[in-house]
Amino acid sequence: MASYEIFELGNVALQKGSTIPNAKLAFKTMGTLNEAKDNVVVCPTWFTGYIDDVPPIFIGKGRAIDPDKHFIVIPALFGMGESSSPSNTPAPQEFVRFPHVTYYDNVSFQHRLLTEKFGITEILLVASWSMGGTQAYQWAAQYPDMVKAIAPVACSAKTAVYNELFLKSIRKAMVSDPAYKGGYYGDVPPLSGMRVMAQIYAGWGMSEEFYRKEVFRAFGHDTLDDFLVDFWEAYFAARDANNLISQIWTWLHGDISAQPAYGGDIAKALAAIKAKAIVLPSATDQYFPPVDSEAEVAAMKNAELRVIPSILGHFAPFNPDDQKFIDDAINDLLNG
Amino acid sequence: MASYEIFELGNVALQKGSTIPNAKLAFKTMGTLNEAKDNVVVCPTWFTGYIDDVPPIFIGKGRAIDPDKHFIVIPALFGMGESSSPSNTPAPQEFVRFPHVTYYDNVSFQHRLLTEKFGITEILLVASWSMGGTQAYQWAAQYPDMVKAIAPVACSAKTAVYNELFLKSIRKAMVSDPAYKGGYYGDVPPLSGMRVMAQIYAGWGMSEEFYRKEVFRAFGHDTLDDFLVDFWEAYFAARDANNLISQIWTWLHGDISAQPAYGGDIAKALAAIKAKAIVLPSATDQYFPPVDSEAEVAAMKNAELRVIPSILGHFAPFNPDDQKFIDDAINDLLNG
């Protein structure tokens, strides 16, 4: 039994062209929408992440985002197998023929869910991590009058060149495996290429200091090789290559200014954000470096930069101490 | 016509076992050995590098290392096709069956070249970059009474865990390509895997700032994709996969204390170095981070740390300004 619901979007026209017939937005809610409908928090999913991966990182009784207080909506990013994705869409849009979906599309769909299904007109907070955090930026730029606050964690409003290089290398690792078969690998995934991807990811995902201090031991892995195989390779082996590649496309094209209101002017898009923001890069994030967040905060009107003092690199939110740092910031946003 | 000479080593027993019959050490000399034989500078080659790649980086008339003053020996690291290598060694040691060669072996062979062929008993300076720089450390630890000064650039005395991760990911990219055929690819190299390797290398080789500022434009590449294909992929496509894998093994096992005199005690090995040293990491090197050089310098008796203020990452020595910074340090070593 699925642990999430489906919002039927019908036939949706996409920003980059093409239409998905009977498109599906997977989502889950936690807590209760109050009568004033003013206790809404949105926590979108991220690259490789499922809906149920979100609560352990961001949500809990007594935490900053609390189902006893908030009505929490967790919408699934297109492309991971819960919302419409390469893996679950019928021909002629199956696998690699699944169309390109932007952040703009994703947030448009989420907006429809909130307004059409729940009659929500105001969002207290959009908070999430990585591609989920970029959706917080996207929400605030796309619906500036609707979003009161955002907490983008370890992400960016526009995908940087260095990030692009990282993404292209992992995508190339997958599609270069002959077992990928142009996306038609069926039940025999391109495991070899995905294992190369896993090792690339391991280097970018955590920091030099994480490896120097062998912090992987604290996560139950005695050696680097154990960590690479038992954690990283196993993690990606459980994902679908076409789905990952679809999300990588979305990530590569991340740019909150790529919409009619801003015409590609990123400074204009950032300046148009009315939400109060606390932007939370990880000090050691290698593909979303704090320097990029700093520039974004400088271009926003009501934003504060708080660098998470983590050695976990991009994966800071998986560290209890760093999670508390993030929760404190979210508390300040909600109660400040 | 080869631009280098061969020193016939005869049958050499290796540190990790196995013997290479009729082993060959390729080398080139520049300048003239003076009568006192006290003007010797050794500049070993590095990963992917040939003998003729060394002079543009380190040697020149009027430069710190000057063929008008010095007798410069450029010995080729085993495994790149000039000295004995997977690509040029006959069966039964062909290709992947070529035995494992350590830095200790390499420097032993270079020592034989200097003493047996040239009667050299004193080395003014060993200076080089990357795996070449590690050989400077190795020389100073292995023959502490012979080496007066070293300038290890962007390297380490012992390969760190994070560096290990990088090396394993690029090796995996090559051997995961079915075209690698267990090393028996003959005239059809595993280009697909080597292109993945090239993209991985691109991320680790230069810095985040290099890409953020699109410094690749200054090197004649208009876009990231041009840089990846025209520079990185072309660079590795011109190398032999088995040779690279052989050198990666050497690199992975880099540890100047892995010899009888030190028994794996890296602090002891560093403390035993008598050479005056200026250690030159690049500020933005991702696999030889300055923090590791700092620890090494602290363990040495006569060493100074000078961090190259570069945004070129590991590839600082290819930048004229950074080259001058290195030359200044070498001048201080030679004249100080």
XYZ file of C-alpha atoms in Angstrom:
672
model
C 0.000 0.000 0.000
C 1.413 3.333 -1.057
C 2.264 5.677 1.777
C 1.304 8.662 -0.342
C -1.636 10.037 -2.328
C -1.887 11.040 -5.974
C -3.239 14.363 -7.199
C -4.449 13.911 -10.756
C -3.160 16.867 -12.757
C -4.825 15.859 -16.009
C -2.962 16.772 -19.188
C -0.200 19.216 -18.397
C 1.674 21.368 -20.884
C 5.309 21.716 -19.922
C 7.483 24.809 -19.921
C 9.928 23.369 -22.458
C 7.219 21.997 -24.728
C 5.439 18.630 -24.834
C 2.448 17.575 -22.764
C 2.146 14.792 -20.228
C -1.322 13.216 -20.420
C -2.865 12.248 -17.083
C 0.086 13.590 -15.155
C 0.302 12.600 -11.512
C 1.609 14.548 -8.561
C 2.390 12.296 -5.610
C 2.187 13.906 -2.199
C 1.717 13.238 1.458
C 0.319 15.471 4.159
C 1.047 15.484 7.854
C -0.850 17.399 10.524
C -4.144 19.243 10.092
C -5.008 22.263 7.989
C -6.466 24.792 10.420
C -9.589 26.773 9.666
C -7.721 29.923 8.705
C -5.570 27.774 6.413
C -2.555 29.677 7.634
C -0.452 26.845 9.050
C 0.858 25.418 5.771
C 4.435 24.207 5.388
C 5.687 22.702 2.113
C 8.681 20.340 2.111
C 9.400 19.121 -1.432
C 11.488 16.021 -2.134
C 15.019 16.012 -3.550
C 17.223 14.156 -6.040
C 17.095 10.398 -5.340
C 14.676 11.066 -2.495
C 11.226 9.667 -1.861
C 8.389 11.305 0.048
C 9.092 9.207 3.121
C 12.731 10.336 3.145
C 11.687 13.888 4.006
C 10.176 13.629 7.519
C 13.265 12.173 9.234
C 15.273 15.168 8.034
C 12.828 18.029 8.553
C 9.671 17.051 10.426
C 8.744 15.802 13.871
C 6.759 16.378 17.031
C 8.558 19.041 19.028
C 10.695 20.021 16.044
C 10.573 23.321 14.152
C 8.264 21.786 11.571
C 5.750 19.982 13.738
C 2.688 18.033 12.584
C 0.973 19.038 15.842
C 1.120 22.660 14.696
C 1.536 22.652 10.945
C -0.224 21.259 7.941
C 2.745 19.845 6.101
C 2.608 18.998 2.418
C 5.376 16.860 0.944
C 5.067 16.923 -2.855
C 7.248 14.531 -4.853
C 9.529 16.042 -7.473
C 8.713 14.677 -10.911
C 11.051 11.927 -12.027
C 11.644 9.780 -8.941
C 8.925 7.217 -9.551
C 6.234 8.642 -7.253
C 5.017 11.618 -9.319
C 5.049 11.106 -13.101
C 8.462 9.761 -14.061
C 10.309 7.867 -16.777
C 9.718 4.640 -14.852
C 5.930 4.954 -14.485
C 4.752 6.763 -17.613
C 3.324 4.725 -20.501
C 4.494 4.850 -24.113
C 5.114 6.988 -26.036
C 6.648 8.837 -23.059
C 8.315 5.851 -21.463
C 11.868 5.828 -20.111
C 14.138 8.241 -22.004
C 11.146 9.542 -23.934
C 9.709 11.054 -20.769
C 9.663 14.809 -21.432
C 11.863 17.395 -19.741
C 10.289 18.827 -16.612
C 11.580 22.041 -15.035
C 11.420 23.332 -11.484
C 8.906 25.835 -12.851
C 6.677 22.954 -13.944
C 7.052 21.173 -10.623
C 6.103 24.216 -8.580
C 3.179 24.998 -10.912
C 1.854 21.507 -10.226
C 2.391 21.860 -6.492
C 0.571 25.205 -6.609
C -2.382 23.507 -8.236
C -2.405 20.844 -5.520
C -2.425 23.434 -2.751
C -5.014 25.735 -4.323
C -7.332 23.296 -6.105
C -7.378 20.489 -3.593
C -6.944 22.359 -0.320
C -7.966 25.946 -1.094
C -4.689 27.205 0.328
C -3.710 30.789 -0.516
C -0.851 31.324 1.895
C 2.224 29.275 2.727
C 3.968 29.828 6.037
C 7.174 28.208 4.913
C 8.787 26.212 2.148
C 11.780 24.347 3.502
C 13.857 21.557 2.065
C 17.277 20.333 1.077
C 19.184 20.177 -2.191
C 16.781 19.959 -5.163
C 14.046 20.319 -2.543
C 15.639 23.555 -1.354
C 15.796 24.885 -4.887
C 12.041 24.355 -5.024
C 11.770 26.663 -1.993
C 13.562 29.351 -4.018
C 11.383 28.505 -7.002
C 8.171 28.811 -4.966
C 9.227 32.203 -3.582
C 10.095 33.568 -7.031
C 7.118 32.041 -8.824
C 4.454 32.918 -6.228
C 6.026 35.794 -4.307
C 2.744 36.894 -2.734
C 1.869 33.462 -1.450
C 5.054 32.404 0.342
C 5.857 33.970 3.728
C 9.191 32.312 4.404
C 11.711 29.944 2.871
C 14.566 27.878 4.248
C 16.619 26.632 1.286
C 19.218 24.199 2.600
C 22.347 23.257 0.602
C 21.024 24.329 -2.777
C 21.017 27.228 -5.205
C 18.572 29.423 -7.096
C 20.483 28.780 -10.306
C 22.662 25.783 -11.065
C 26.324 26.820 -11.189
C 28.874 25.718 -13.788
C 30.826 23.611 -11.299
C 27.629 21.878 -10.236
C 26.889 21.296 -13.929
C 30.235 19.546 -14.297
C 29.431 17.243 -11.387
C 26.024 16.376 -12.828
C 27.353 15.736 -16.307
C 30.004 13.383 -14.951
C 27.504 11.222 -13.054
C 25.086 11.184 -15.976
C 27.899 10.209 -18.321
C 28.882 7.370 -15.982
C 25.389 5.890 -16.321
C 24.760 6.374 -20.029
C 28.287 5.235 -20.962
C 27.551 1.781 -19.606
C 26.521 -0.331 -22.633
C 24.031 -2.010 -20.282
C 22.162 1.303 -20.238
C 21.041 0.447 -23.785
C 19.841 3.939 -24.584
C 17.467 3.746 -21.625
C 15.833 0.448 -22.610
C 17.579 -1.693 -20.019
C 14.317 -3.176 -18.755
C 14.866 -5.334 -15.690
C 18.650 -5.359 -16.055
C 19.868 -1.968 -14.833
C 23.234 -0.483 -15.869
C 24.714 -1.412 -12.506
C 28.303 -1.031 -13.571
C 27.782 2.573 -14.645
C 25.723 3.292 -11.559
C 28.554 2.025 -9.382
C 30.940 4.414 -11.092
C 28.368 7.130 -10.460
C 28.256 6.112 -6.804
C 32.011 6.531 -6.426
C 31.922 9.912 -8.138
C 29.085 10.949 -5.836
C 31.025 9.821 -2.782
C 33.794 12.276 -3.596
C 31.516 15.232 -4.215
C 28.943 14.435 -1.547
C 31.084 14.566 1.555
C 34.033 16.799 2.344
C 37.777 16.259 2.291
C 37.729 16.610 6.083
C 35.032 13.930 6.361
C 37.343 11.459 4.650
C 40.539 12.717 6.303
C 38.970 12.119 9.707
C 37.372 8.885 8.478
C 33.984 9.991 9.766
C 32.468 7.138 7.740
C 33.440 4.987 10.718
C 30.838 6.851 12.774
C 28.280 5.692 10.200
C 29.283 2.069 10.677
C 31.763 1.644 7.809
C 35.223 0.483 8.857
C 37.034 1.318 5.635
C 36.687 3.598 2.655
C 35.915 0.591 0.465
C 33.140 -0.558 2.805
C 31.654 2.922 2.705
C 31.833 3.062 -1.091
C 30.273 -0.337 -1.614
C 27.894 -0.765 1.317
C 26.578 2.769 1.388
C 27.120 4.565 -1.918
C 26.880 1.738 -4.417
C 23.946 0.155 -2.601
C 22.180 3.510 -2.453
C 22.299 4.138 -6.178
C 21.756 0.522 -7.165
C 18.300 0.849 -5.584
C 17.403 3.771 -7.887
C 16.263 3.754 -11.498
C 18.799 5.157 -13.971
C 16.254 6.820 -16.264
C 14.589 8.464 -13.284
C 17.909 9.800 -12.031
C 18.747 11.099 -15.491
C 15.375 12.840 -15.709
C 15.983 14.573 -12.388
C 19.529 15.469 -13.395
C 18.060 17.291 -16.386
C 15.762 19.246 -14.056
C 18.689 20.046 -11.766
C 20.978 21.094 -14.638
C 18.334 23.545 -15.807
C 17.637 24.959 -12.357
C 17.171 28.726 -12.633
C 14.398 30.571 -10.815
C 14.657 33.403 -13.325
C 13.794 31.096 -16.242
C 10.158 32.192 -16.284
C 8.219 34.953 -18.040
C 8.275 37.338 -15.059
C 12.064 37.517 -15.011
C 13.228 36.548 -18.506
C 16.440 34.957 -17.273
C 17.491 37.883 -15.076
C 18.572 36.073 -11.908
C 19.175 39.284 -9.940
C 15.644 40.400 -10.784
C 14.186 37.069 -9.722
C 16.040 37.058 -6.413
C 15.052 40.676 -5.731
C 11.403 39.808 -6.410
C 11.281 37.299 -3.572
C 9.109 38.701 -0.796
C 9.446 35.760 1.552
C 11.645 36.091 4.566
C 14.556 33.770 3.920
C 17.265 32.070 5.879
C 19.616 30.473 3.383
C 21.537 27.524 4.793
C 24.476 26.242 2.765
C 26.808 23.696 4.305
C 30.309 25.068 4.902
C 31.866 22.109 3.098
C 29.316 21.532 0.329
C 31.267 20.984 -2.872
C 28.540 21.456 -5.449
C 26.466 24.067 -3.629
C 29.337 26.081 -2.122
C 28.493 28.842 0.393
C 30.015 31.436 -1.928
C 27.072 30.990 -4.300
C 24.536 31.255 -1.467
C 26.260 34.421 -0.304
C 25.758 36.033 -3.709
C 22.115 34.970 -3.726
C 21.447 36.369 -0.262
C 23.057 39.657 -1.287
C 20.592 39.920 -4.175
C 17.531 39.211 -2.000
C 15.656 41.808 0.014
C 14.845 39.955 3.191
C 17.378 37.179 3.461
C 19.964 36.040 5.942
C 22.876 33.690 5.306
C 23.598 31.025 7.902
C 26.378 28.666 6.938
C 25.975 25.240 8.551
C 29.331 24.537 10.248
C 29.421 20.971 8.987
C 32.104 18.624 7.716
C 29.463 16.400 6.124
C 29.526 18.419 2.919
C 26.266 18.335 1.011
C 24.925 15.751 3.443
C 24.918 18.018 6.501
C 21.180 17.528 7.193
C 21.839 13.859 7.941
C 23.957 14.881 10.912
C 21.957 15.450 14.144
C 23.983 18.544 15.114
C 23.512 20.105 11.702
C 19.821 19.208 11.767
C 19.497 21.151 14.998
C 21.263 24.130 13.385
C 18.706 24.000 10.565
C 15.781 23.579 12.972
C 16.936 26.634 14.931
C 16.908 28.682 11.738
C 13.431 27.434 10.831
C 12.208 28.286 14.330
C 13.562 31.798 13.860
C 11.739 32.070 10.541
C 8.439 30.817 11.946
C 8.556 32.687 15.238
C 10.740 35.661 14.400
C 63.613 9.354 -32.896
C 63.136 9.197 -29.163
C 63.841 12.421 -27.325
C 65.122 10.482 -24.344
C 67.703 7.850 -23.436
C 67.294 4.458 -21.796
C 69.280 3.280 -18.791
C 69.294 -0.505 -18.796
C 68.559 -1.623 -15.241
C 68.873 -5.333 -15.946
C 66.640 -7.624 -13.905
C 65.144 -5.707 -11.020
C 63.478 -7.201 -7.954
C 60.543 -5.092 -6.838
C 59.580 -4.031 -3.338
C 56.226 -5.826 -3.495
C 57.643 -8.980 -5.029
C 58.131 -10.045 -8.661
C 61.052 -9.180 -10.902
C 61.099 -7.225 -14.143
C 63.676 -8.689 -16.519
C 65.640 -6.144 -18.564
C 63.896 -3.237 -16.912
C 64.349 0.134 -18.555
C 64.575 3.558 -16.991
C 63.914 6.306 -19.523
C 65.545 9.639 -18.799
C 66.725 12.847 -20.331
C 69.428 15.211 -19.187
C 69.753 18.917 -19.761
C 72.806 21.066 -19.056
C 76.281 19.843 -18.142
C 77.479 17.957 -15.099
C 80.272 20.077 -13.639
C 83.567 18.622 -12.475
C 82.641 18.689 -8.808
C 79.377 16.962 -9.750
C 77.587 19.295 -7.398
C 75.116 20.947 -9.771
C 72.601 18.108 -10.054
C 68.852 18.732 -10.126
C 66.366 15.869 -10.494
C 62.874 16.526 -11.888
C 60.883 13.276 -12.083
C 57.802 12.902 -14.270
C 54.222 12.686 -13.001
C 50.953 10.817 -13.611
C 50.038 10.975 -17.321
C 53.206 12.979 -17.964
C 56.048 12.300 -20.353
C 59.659 13.396 -20.000
C 59.152 16.254 -22.435
C 56.230 17.572 -20.381
C 58.555 18.482 -17.512
C 60.772 21.266 -18.927
C 57.938 23.691 -19.802
C 56.780 23.562 -16.190
C 60.071 23.617 -14.286
C 63.116 24.265 -16.470
C 64.443 27.070 -18.638
C 67.274 29.483 -19.301
C 67.044 32.254 -16.738
C 64.642 30.246 -14.590
C 65.319 28.815 -11.133
C 66.231 25.467 -12.663
C 68.491 26.498 -15.504
C 70.334 24.212 -17.935
C 73.077 26.845 -18.145
C 73.820 26.257 -14.469
C 72.451 22.855 -13.566
C 72.797 19.300 -14.716
C 69.170 18.338 -14.829
C 68.034 14.726 -14.878
C 64.436 13.959 -15.813
C 63.722 10.302 -15.024
C 60.438 8.820 -16.250
C 58.170 7.261 -13.646
C 57.558 3.600 -14.425
C 54.242 2.969 -16.126
C 53.818 5.790 -18.638
C 55.304 4.051 -21.655
C 58.814 5.534 -21.541
C 60.342 3.570 -18.644
C 59.139 -0.042 -18.304
C 55.349 -0.030 -18.432
C 52.336 -2.222 -19.120
C 52.338 -0.989 -22.723
C 55.971 -1.807 -23.540
C 56.807 -4.902 -21.510
C 56.681 -8.319 -23.196
C 54.698 -11.328 -21.991
C 54.326 -12.689 -19.404
C 54.316 -9.165 -17.879
C 52.259 -7.495 -20.569
C 49.374 -5.101 -19.892
C 47.601 -5.880 -16.596
C 50.232 -8.480 -15.794
C 52.864 -5.786 -15.449
C 53.952 -5.970 -11.796
C 53.234 -3.368 -9.128
C 55.965 -0.749 -8.886
C 56.253 1.534 -5.850
C 57.756 4.974 -5.438
C 60.493 3.190 -3.489
C 61.291 1.109 -6.575
C 61.253 4.132 -8.847
C 63.637 6.116 -6.685
C 65.927 3.096 -6.258
C 66.182 2.902 -10.042
C 66.801 6.625 -10.357
C 69.504 6.343 -7.704
C 71.214 3.674 -9.773
C 71.081 5.897 -12.843
C 72.680 8.804 -11.008
C 75.359 6.790 -9.233
C 76.201 4.079 -11.774
C 75.999 6.099 -14.958
C 77.078 9.542 -13.768
C 78.960 8.920 -10.521
C 76.773 11.442 -8.744
C 76.838 11.394 -4.933
C 75.055 14.632 -4.153
C 71.814 16.136 -5.414
C 71.285 19.871 -5.115
C 67.545 19.631 -5.516
C 64.697 17.297 -6.360
C 61.734 19.299 -7.581
C 58.560 18.267 -9.321
C 54.798 18.272 -9.315
C 52.158 15.783 -8.244
C 53.473 12.199 -8.470
C 56.757 13.848 -9.447
C 56.676 15.857 -6.225
C 56.032 12.743 -4.182
C 59.234 11.359 -5.684
C 61.032 14.399 -4.240
C 59.743 13.386 -0.799
C 60.665 9.789 -1.545
C 64.209 10.731 -2.573
C 64.719 12.771 0.594
C 63.468 9.966 2.851
C 65.194 7.158 0.978
C 68.590 8.858 0.523
C 68.610 11.516 3.244
C 72.374 12.089 3.047
C 72.388 12.591 -0.691
C 69.639 15.165 -1.194
C 70.312 18.786 -0.220
C 66.914 20.281 -1.008
C 63.454 19.360 -2.208
C 60.548 21.310 -3.654
C 57.502 19.017 -3.625
C 54.689 20.790 -5.483
C 51.016 19.786 -5.092
C 51.671 16.324 -3.721
C 51.963 14.391 -0.483
C 54.396 12.104 1.304
C 51.605 9.617 1.908
C 48.442 9.227 -0.143
C 45.419 10.405 1.858
C 42.047 8.653 2.075
C 40.259 11.361 0.094
C 42.883 11.120 -2.626
C 42.376 7.350 -2.577
C 38.673 7.860 -3.239
C 39.443 10.054 -6.245
C 41.875 7.509 -7.674
C 39.528 4.597 -7.173
C 36.725 6.429 -8.953
C 38.802 7.143 -12.062
C 40.203 3.625 -12.137
C 36.711 2.204 -11.784
C 35.528 4.372 -14.680
C 38.127 2.755 -16.942
C 37.869 -0.866 -15.871
C 34.042 -0.753 -15.786
C 33.964 -0.135 -19.518
C 33.399 -3.563 -21.134
C 35.747 -2.351 -23.878
C 38.536 -2.512 -21.296
C 38.330 -6.308 -21.651
C 40.338 -7.015 -18.532
C 43.215 -5.005 -19.984
C 43.367 -6.857 -23.318
C 41.787 -4.121 -25.412
C 44.618 -4.159 -27.958
C 44.223 -1.363 -30.484
C 40.678 -0.505 -29.395
C 40.997 1.436 -26.146
C 38.148 1.724 -23.610
C 37.408 5.245 -24.797
C 33.988 5.436 -23.234
C 35.334 4.695 -19.764
C 38.266 7.016 -20.311
C 35.868 9.816 -21.193
C 34.016 9.267 -17.938
C 37.397 9.359 -16.222
C 38.150 12.636 -17.986
C 34.984 14.245 -16.660
C 35.694 13.025 -13.141
C 39.212 14.399 -13.434
C 37.917 17.756 -14.615
C 35.976 18.170 -11.380
C 38.827 17.222 -9.096
C 41.618 18.804 -11.114
C 40.554 22.422 -11.068
C 38.806 24.381 -8.337
C 35.218 25.479 -7.829
C 36.398 29.057 -8.320
C 38.062 28.128 -11.617
C 34.709 26.972 -12.950
C 32.660 29.700 -11.270
C 34.801 32.318 -12.976
C 34.882 30.266 -16.185
C 38.659 30.515 -16.328
C 38.562 27.784 -18.992
C 37.786 30.627 -21.378
C 41.300 31.956 -20.782
C 42.560 28.582 -22.008
C 40.609 28.904 -25.245
C 37.452 26.964 -24.356
C 34.215 28.910 -24.728
C 31.985 26.566 -22.763
C 32.231 23.924 -20.085
C 31.388 21.261 -22.659
C 34.164 22.433 -24.981
C 36.590 22.283 -22.092
C 35.463 18.788 -21.101
C 35.636 17.385 -24.611
C 38.440 19.330 -26.282
C 40.785 19.401 -23.330
C 39.993 16.689 -20.793
C 38.619 13.919 -22.976
C 41.258 14.492 -25.647
C 43.987 14.474 -23.012
C 43.082 11.088 -21.598
C 42.135 9.554 -24.934
C 45.801 9.978 -25.900
C 46.939 7.881 -22.905
C 47.008 4.127 -22.467
C 44.501 2.780 -19.928
C 46.751 0.014 -18.576
C 49.579 2.485 -18.132
C 47.327 4.878 -16.240
C 46.071 2.051 -14.048
C 49.639 0.982 -13.291
C 50.530 4.506 -12.210
C 47.334 4.802 -10.185
C 48.469 1.738 -8.238
C 51.802 3.433 -7.529
C 50.005 6.610 -6.460
C 47.512 4.770 -4.235
C 50.404 3.121 -2.412
C 52.404 6.320 -2.014
C 53.978 6.367 1.443
C 57.572 7.410 2.022
C 57.595 5.480 5.285
C 56.860 2.178 3.512
C 60.504 1.115 3.545
C 62.693 -0.813 5.984
C 64.213 2.294 7.598
C 60.833 3.568 8.795
C 58.546 0.537 8.937
C 55.437 2.523 8.074
C 56.018 5.273 10.640
C 55.291 8.370 8.562
C 56.310 10.799 11.316
C 59.654 9.025 11.581
C 60.178 9.152 7.827
C 59.372 12.858 7.620
C 61.623 13.611 10.596
C 64.470 11.716 8.932
C 64.527 14.048 5.944
C 67.687 16.140 6.075
C 67.039 18.090 2.900
C 65.957 21.670 3.185
C 62.379 21.702 1.935
C 59.895 24.209 0.671
C 56.575 22.406 0.345
C 54.254 23.991 -2.193
C 50.625 22.854 -2.161
C 48.096 24.743 -4.244
C 45.520 26.583 -2.120
C 42.668 25.023 -4.093
C 44.060 21.542 -4.738
C 41.260 19.088 -4.038
C 43.201 15.844 -3.782
C 46.411 17.219 -2.292
C 44.863 19.798 0.062
C 47.191 22.225 1.890
C 46.034 20.838 5.232
C 47.930 17.615 4.512
C 51.072 19.509 3.466
C 50.847 21.527 6.657
C 50.921 18.358 8.750
C 53.880 17.057 6.760
C 55.859 20.270 7.152
C 55.191 20.211 10.895
C 56.757 16.746 11.077
C 59.877 17.729 9.114
C 62.968 19.350 10.618
C 63.940 21.865 7.980
C 60.809 22.581 6.003
C 58.749 25.604 5.114
C 55.175 25.647 3.850
C 54.348 27.996 0.996
C 50.797 27.685 -0.253
C 50.484 28.652 -3.919
C 47.663 31.234 -4.024
C 46.088 29.646 -7.074
C 42.567 29.024 -8.291
C 43.817 26.414 -10.759
C 43.554 23.673 -8.162
C 45.981 20.830 -8.719
C 47.010 22.375 -12.027
C 48.556 25.521 -10.548
C 51.979 24.924 -12.178
C 50.386 25.397 -15.597
C 49.587 28.996 -14.686
C 52.448 31.461 -15.391
C 51.865 33.393 -12.142
C 51.892 30.219 -10.081
C 54.966 29.005 -11.948
C 56.747 32.178 -10.901
C 55.684 31.571 -7.282
C 57.216 28.096 -7.505
C 60.371 29.382 -9.217
C 60.831 31.959 -6.448
C 60.673 29.191 -3.853
C 63.181 27.088 -5.790
C 65.500 30.094 -6.057
C 65.289 30.509 -2.293
C 66.151 26.839 -1.836
C 69.110 26.963 -4.215
C 70.485 30.325 -3.129
C 69.260 30.593 0.445
